[in-house]
Each structure stands twice: as structure tokens, then as C-alpha cells.
Rosetta silent file (secondary structure, phi, psi, omega in degrees, C-alpha in Angstrom):
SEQUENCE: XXXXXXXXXXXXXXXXXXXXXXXXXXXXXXXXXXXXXXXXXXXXXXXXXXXXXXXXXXXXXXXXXXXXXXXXXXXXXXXXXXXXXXXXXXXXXXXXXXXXXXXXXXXXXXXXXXXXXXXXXXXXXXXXXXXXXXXXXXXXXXXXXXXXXXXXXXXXXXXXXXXXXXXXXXXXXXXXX
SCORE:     score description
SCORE:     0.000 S_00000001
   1 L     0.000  150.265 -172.561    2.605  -14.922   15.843 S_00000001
   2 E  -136.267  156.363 -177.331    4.878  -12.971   13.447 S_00000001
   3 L  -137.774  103.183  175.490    3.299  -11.344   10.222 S_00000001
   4 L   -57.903  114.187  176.080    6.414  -11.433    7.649 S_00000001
   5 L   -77.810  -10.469 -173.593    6.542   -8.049    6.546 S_00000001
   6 L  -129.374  114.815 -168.883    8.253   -9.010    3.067 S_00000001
   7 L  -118.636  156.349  179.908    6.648  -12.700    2.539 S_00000001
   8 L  -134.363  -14.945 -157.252    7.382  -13.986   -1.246 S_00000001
   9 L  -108.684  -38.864 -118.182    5.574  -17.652   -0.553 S_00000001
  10 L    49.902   16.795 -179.554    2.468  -15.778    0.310 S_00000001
  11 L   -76.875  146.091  164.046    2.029  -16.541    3.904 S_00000001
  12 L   -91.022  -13.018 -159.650    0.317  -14.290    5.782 S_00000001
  13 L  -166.830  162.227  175.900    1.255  -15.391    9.521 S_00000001
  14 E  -159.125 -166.145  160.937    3.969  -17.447   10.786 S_00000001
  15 L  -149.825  161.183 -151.251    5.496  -18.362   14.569 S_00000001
  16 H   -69.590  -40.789 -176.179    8.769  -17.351   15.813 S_00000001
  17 H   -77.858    1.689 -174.375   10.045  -21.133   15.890 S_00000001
  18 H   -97.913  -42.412  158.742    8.925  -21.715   12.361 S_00000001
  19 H   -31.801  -75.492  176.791   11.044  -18.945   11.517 S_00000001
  20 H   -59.193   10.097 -168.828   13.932  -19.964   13.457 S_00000001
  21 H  -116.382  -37.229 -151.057   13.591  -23.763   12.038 S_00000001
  22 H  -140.586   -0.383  167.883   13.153  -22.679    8.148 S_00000001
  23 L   -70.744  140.025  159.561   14.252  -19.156    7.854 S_00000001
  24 L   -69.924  -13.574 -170.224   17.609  -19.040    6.158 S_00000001
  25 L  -101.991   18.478  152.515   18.493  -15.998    7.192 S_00000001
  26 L  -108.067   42.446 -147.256   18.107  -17.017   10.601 S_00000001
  27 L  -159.619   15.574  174.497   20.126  -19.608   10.644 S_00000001
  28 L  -108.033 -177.632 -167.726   23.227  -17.575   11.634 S_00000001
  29 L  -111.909  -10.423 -166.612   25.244  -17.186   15.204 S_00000001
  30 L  -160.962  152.611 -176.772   26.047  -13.795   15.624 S_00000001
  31 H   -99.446   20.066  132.892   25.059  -10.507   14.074 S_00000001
  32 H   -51.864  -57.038 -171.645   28.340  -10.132   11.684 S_00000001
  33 H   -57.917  -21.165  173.353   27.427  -13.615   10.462 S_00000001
  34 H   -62.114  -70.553  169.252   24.008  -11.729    9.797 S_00000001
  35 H   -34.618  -85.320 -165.497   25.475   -8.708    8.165 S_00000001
  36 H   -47.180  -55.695 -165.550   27.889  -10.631    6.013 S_00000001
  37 H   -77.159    3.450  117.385   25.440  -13.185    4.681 S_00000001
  38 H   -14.813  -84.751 -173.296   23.191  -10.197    3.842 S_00000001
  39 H   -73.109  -10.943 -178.272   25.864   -8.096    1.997 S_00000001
  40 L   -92.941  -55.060  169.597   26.695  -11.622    0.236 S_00000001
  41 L   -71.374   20.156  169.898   23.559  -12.313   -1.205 S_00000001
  42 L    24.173   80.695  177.080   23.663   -8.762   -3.231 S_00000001
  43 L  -108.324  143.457  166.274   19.965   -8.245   -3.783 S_00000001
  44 L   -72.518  170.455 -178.966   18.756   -5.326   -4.936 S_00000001
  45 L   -90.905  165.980 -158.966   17.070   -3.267   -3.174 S_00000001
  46 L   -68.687  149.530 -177.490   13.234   -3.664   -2.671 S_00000001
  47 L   -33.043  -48.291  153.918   10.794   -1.816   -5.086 S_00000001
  48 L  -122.059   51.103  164.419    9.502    0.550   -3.078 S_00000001
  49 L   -34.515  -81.875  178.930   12.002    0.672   -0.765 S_00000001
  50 L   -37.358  -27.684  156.909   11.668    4.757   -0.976 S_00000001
  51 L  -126.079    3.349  153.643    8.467    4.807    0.265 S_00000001
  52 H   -47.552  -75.663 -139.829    8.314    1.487    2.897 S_00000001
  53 H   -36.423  -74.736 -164.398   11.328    3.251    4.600 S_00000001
  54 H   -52.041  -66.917  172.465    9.820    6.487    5.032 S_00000001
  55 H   -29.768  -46.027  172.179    6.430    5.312    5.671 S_00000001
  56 L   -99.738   25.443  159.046    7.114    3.319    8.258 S_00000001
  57 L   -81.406  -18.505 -159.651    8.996    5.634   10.378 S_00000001
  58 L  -149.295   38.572  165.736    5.680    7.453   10.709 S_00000001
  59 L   -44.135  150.652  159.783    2.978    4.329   10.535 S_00000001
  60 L    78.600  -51.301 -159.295   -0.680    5.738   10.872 S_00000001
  61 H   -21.022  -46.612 -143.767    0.797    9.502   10.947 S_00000001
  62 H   -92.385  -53.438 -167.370   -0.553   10.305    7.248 S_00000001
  63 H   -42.963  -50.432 -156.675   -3.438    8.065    7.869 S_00000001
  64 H   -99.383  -29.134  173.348   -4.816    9.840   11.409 S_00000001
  65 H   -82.866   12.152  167.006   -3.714   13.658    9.826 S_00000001
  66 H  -123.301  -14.035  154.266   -6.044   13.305    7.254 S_00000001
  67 H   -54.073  -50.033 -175.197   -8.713   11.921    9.333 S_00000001
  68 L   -55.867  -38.097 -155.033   -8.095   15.148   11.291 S_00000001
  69 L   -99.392  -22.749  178.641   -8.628   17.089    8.024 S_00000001
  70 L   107.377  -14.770 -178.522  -11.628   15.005    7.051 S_00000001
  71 L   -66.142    1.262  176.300  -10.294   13.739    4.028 S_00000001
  72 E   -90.375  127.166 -170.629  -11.391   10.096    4.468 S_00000001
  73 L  -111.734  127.501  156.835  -13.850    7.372    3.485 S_00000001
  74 L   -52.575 -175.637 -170.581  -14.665    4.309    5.674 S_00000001
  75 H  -102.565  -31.925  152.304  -14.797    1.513    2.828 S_00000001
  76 H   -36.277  -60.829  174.985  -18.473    1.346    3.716 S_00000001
  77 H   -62.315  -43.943  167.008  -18.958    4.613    2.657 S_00000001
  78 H   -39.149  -64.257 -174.370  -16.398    4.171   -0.313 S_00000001
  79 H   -46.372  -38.531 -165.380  -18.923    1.434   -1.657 S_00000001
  80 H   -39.248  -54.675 -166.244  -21.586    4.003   -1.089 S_00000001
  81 H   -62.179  -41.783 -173.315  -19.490    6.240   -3.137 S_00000001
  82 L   -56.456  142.738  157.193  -17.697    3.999   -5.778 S_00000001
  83 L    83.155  -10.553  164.132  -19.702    3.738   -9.238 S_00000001
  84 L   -87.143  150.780 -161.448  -21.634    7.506   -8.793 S_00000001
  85 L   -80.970    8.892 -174.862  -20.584    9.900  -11.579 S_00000001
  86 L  -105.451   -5.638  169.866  -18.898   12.760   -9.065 S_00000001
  87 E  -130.387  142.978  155.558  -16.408   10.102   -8.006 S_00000001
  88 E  -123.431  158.770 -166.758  -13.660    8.101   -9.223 S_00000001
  89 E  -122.823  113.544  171.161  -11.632    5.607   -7.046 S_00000001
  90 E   -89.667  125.476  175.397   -7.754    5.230   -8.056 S_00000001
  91 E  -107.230  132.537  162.045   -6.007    2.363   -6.527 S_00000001
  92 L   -51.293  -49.380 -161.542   -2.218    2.540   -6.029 S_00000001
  93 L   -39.212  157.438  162.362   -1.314   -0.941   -5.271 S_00000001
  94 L   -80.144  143.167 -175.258    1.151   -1.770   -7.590 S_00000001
  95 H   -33.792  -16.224 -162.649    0.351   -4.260  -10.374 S_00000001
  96 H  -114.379  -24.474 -174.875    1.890   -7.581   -8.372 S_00000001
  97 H   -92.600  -29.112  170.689   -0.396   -6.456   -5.579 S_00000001
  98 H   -53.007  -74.478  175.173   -3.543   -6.163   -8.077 S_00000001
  99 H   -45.870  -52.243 -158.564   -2.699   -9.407   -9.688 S_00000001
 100 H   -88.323  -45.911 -138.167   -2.214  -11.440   -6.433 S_00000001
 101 H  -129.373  -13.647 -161.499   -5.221   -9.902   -4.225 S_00000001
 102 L    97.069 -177.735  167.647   -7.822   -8.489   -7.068 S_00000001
 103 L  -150.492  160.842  178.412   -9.081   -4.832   -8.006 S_00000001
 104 L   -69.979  107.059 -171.514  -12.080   -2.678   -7.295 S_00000001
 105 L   -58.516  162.359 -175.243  -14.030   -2.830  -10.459 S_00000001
 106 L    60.966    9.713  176.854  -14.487    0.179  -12.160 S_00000001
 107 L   -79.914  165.190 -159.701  -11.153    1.919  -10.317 S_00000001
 108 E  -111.443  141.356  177.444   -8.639    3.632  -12.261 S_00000001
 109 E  -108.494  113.420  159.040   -4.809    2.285  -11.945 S_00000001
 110 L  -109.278  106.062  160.291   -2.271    4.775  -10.956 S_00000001
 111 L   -65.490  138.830  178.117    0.564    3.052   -9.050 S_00000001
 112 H   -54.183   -8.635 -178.002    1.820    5.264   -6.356 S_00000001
 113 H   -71.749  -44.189  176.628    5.488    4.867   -7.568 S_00000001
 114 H   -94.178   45.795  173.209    4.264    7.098  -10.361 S_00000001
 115 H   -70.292  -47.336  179.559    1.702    9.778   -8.343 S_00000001
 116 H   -56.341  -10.651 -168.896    4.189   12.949   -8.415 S_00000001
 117 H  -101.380  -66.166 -177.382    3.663   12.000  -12.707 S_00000001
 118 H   -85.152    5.779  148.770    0.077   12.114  -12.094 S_00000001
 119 L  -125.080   21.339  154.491   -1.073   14.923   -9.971 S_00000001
 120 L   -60.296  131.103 -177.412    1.482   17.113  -11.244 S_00000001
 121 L   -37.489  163.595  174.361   -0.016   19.603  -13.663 S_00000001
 122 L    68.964  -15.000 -177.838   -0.505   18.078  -17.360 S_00000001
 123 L   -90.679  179.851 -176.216   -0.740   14.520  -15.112 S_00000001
 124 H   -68.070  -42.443  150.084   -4.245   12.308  -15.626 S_00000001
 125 H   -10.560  -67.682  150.562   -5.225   13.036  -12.362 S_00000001
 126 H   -49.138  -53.144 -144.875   -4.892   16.639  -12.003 S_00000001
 127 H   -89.457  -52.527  171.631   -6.316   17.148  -15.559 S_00000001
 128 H   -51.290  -43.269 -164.752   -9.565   14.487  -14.403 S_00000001
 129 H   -92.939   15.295  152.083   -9.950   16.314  -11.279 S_00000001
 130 H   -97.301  -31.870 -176.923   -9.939   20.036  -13.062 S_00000001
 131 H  -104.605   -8.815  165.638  -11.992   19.324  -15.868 S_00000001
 132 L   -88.176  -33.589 -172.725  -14.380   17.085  -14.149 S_00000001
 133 L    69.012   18.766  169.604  -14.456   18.296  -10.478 S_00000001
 134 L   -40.244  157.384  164.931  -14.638   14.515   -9.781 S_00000001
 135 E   -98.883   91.079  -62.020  -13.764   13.489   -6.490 S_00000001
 136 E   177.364  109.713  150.735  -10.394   11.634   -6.729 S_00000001
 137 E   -81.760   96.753  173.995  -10.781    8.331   -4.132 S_00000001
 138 E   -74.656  149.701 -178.416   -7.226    7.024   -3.136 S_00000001
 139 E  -135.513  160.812  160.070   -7.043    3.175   -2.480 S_00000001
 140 L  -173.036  152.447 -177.294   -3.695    1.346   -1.369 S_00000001
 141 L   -19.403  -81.370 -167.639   -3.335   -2.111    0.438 S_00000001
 142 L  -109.098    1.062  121.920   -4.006   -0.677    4.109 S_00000001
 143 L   127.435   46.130 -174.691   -4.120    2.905    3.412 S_00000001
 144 L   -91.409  -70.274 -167.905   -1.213    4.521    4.309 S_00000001
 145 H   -58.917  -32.575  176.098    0.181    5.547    0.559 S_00000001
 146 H   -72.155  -10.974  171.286   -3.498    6.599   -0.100 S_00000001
 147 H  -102.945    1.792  140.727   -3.462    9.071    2.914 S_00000001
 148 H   -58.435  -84.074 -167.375   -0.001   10.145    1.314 S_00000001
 149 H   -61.554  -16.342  178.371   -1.304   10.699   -1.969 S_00000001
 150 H   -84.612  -17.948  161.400   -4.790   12.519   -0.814 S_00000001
 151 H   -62.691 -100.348 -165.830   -1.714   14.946    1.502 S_00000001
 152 H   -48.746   -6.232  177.776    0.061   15.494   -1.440 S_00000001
 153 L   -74.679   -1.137  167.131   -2.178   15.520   -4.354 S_00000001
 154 L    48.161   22.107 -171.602   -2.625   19.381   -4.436 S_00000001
 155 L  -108.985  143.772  149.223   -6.341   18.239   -5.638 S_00000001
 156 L   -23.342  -70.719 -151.391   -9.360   19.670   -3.418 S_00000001
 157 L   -88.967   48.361 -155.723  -11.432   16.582   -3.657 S_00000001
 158 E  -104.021  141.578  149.970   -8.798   14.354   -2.860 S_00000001
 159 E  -160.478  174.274 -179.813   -9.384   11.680    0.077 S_00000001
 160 E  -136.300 -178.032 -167.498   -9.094    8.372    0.861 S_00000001
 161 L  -114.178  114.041  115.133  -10.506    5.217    2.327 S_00000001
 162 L    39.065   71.575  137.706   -9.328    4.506    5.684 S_00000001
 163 L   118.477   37.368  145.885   -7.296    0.943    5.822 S_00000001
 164 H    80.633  175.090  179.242   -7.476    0.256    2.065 S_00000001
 165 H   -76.070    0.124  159.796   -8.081   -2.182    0.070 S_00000001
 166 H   -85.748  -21.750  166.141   -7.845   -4.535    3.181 S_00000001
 167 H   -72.946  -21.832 -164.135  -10.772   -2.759    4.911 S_00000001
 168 H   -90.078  -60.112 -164.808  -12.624   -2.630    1.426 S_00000001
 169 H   -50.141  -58.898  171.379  -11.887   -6.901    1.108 S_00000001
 170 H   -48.954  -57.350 -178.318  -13.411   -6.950    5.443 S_00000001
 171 L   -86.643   43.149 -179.556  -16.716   -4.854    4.544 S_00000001
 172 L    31.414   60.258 -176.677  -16.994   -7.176    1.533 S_00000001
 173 L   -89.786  157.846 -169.153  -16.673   -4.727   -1.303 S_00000001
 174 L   -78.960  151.187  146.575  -16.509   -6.582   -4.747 S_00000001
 175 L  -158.263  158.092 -167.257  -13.430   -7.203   -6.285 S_00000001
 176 L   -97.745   80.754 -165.716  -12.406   -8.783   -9.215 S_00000001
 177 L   -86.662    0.000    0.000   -9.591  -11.244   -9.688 S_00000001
């Protein structure tokens, strides 16, 4: 089974000969002929290329050090949590992942491409979680940029829920399409 990490069709799952029968970019002989027909279709590069890259040199790392620290909600608990007045739950995904998959009702949208804008002093984040003392709930697909942003968020109350908004879909948490 192969799970396309950049799918466009929306498949979720594929097999290696369905690839090699219908990929195009598999459909070369040698890996020049790869390269070239690559540097020949001039695409830009992908959206968040700056944080896939990185991220996935160090899958789970952010994810398992902030377990260590405590910073984490199962999505079980998240439901517990979601919709009480001492928390709010921000989801990252980006807007094409929102649209395509749903959103947590009542969450707040900060994509993660802009987080350094918002828990920077003066950002909505920061400013919620100092004048409220709110609890600041990270969401992201599977939770790797939300165990980024609850590292990096310089907020106390910052954590996040442990595999995302795909663990939150698996304990059947509402969402809203």
C-alpha cells in the first residue's frame, strides 16, 4: 500500500503497480529522465514546503517532546475541554485543508503559515492568552505543526492534541463541513 504524501485527486491509499501503471512521473527509465522531466515541468514550489521539509526530518520529535513536557491533549480529552470558557482550540490547518476535511466548531482559525504573526507580542494569540489566561489548544491535521506551535508559542497554557484533527475525526469529535 503506498499513502501519496502530496495526493491532489484526493486518494488516500494507492498500490505500488497503480502507481507505476498511471503515475506520470513514473513513467520514466532512468533517474536523469526523472530529474529532467521534473526541472521541465517548472512548478512552484509547494505551499508549505518550509515547514513539510523541516518537519519531516524530525517526524514525531515535536510531537513526543511535548508529551515529555506534558503539554498535550488526547482528542478525548480535547472534547472534554473544547466549548469550556478557560479554553480555546485554534486549528492550523490551512484553509484548503478546512474546506476539504471540515472544522471543529467553535475553534478559532490561525493557519500555521502565519503563527510567528500571532504569538508574537501585539499577535491575537498572545494578546487572548494574556488578557484572558485562556488555555490556547493547538489543532493541525495529525499534530505535528500543533506540537510546533505549543514549543514555540512562548504562551504558558499552550498545548496540543496529540494526532490532530485526524485523531479528533477517529474519537468522533463533531465537525462541521
Amino acid at each position: 500500500m503506498v499513502y501519496p504524501a502530496h495526493d491532489y485527486k484526493g486518494d488516500t491509499v494507492s498500490i505500488i503497480g497503480e502507481e507505476k501503471r498511471f503515475n506520470p512521473r513514473l513513467q520514466v527509465k532512468s533517474v536523469d529522465e526523472y530529474v529532467d522531466l521534473m526541472q521541465n515541468l517548472k512548478l512552484p514550489d509547494p505551499k508549505l514546503m518550509d515547514v513539510a521539509v523541516p518537519a519531516n526530518l524530525r517526524v514525531g520529535l515535536a510531537q513526543d517532546e511535548i508529551a515529555r513536557r506534558g503539554w498535550v491533549l488526547t482528542a478525548a480529552h480535547a472534547m472534554a475541554a473544547v466549548g469550556r470558557p478557560d479554553v480555546t482550540l485554534v486549528e492550523l490547518r490551512e484553509p484548503f485543508e478546512r474546506e476539504k476535511h471540515g472544522v471543529i466548531p467553535g475553534s478559532l482559525h490561525a493557519p500555521y503559515t502565519d503563527l510567528r504573526e500571532n504569538i508574537g507580542a501585539g499577535g491575537t494569540l498572545h494578546e487572548l492568552a494574556a488578557a484572558t489566561g485562556k488555555r490556547i489548544l493547538f489543532c493541525c491535521t495529525f499534530g505535528e505543526r500543533s506540537a510546533m506551535a505549543a514549543r514555540d508559542a512562548g504562551i504558558n497554557s499552550a498545548c496540543h492534541i496529540h494526532g490532530g484533527f485526524d485523531a479528533w475525526r477517529k474519537a468522533n469529535g463533531p465537525i462541521v463541513r
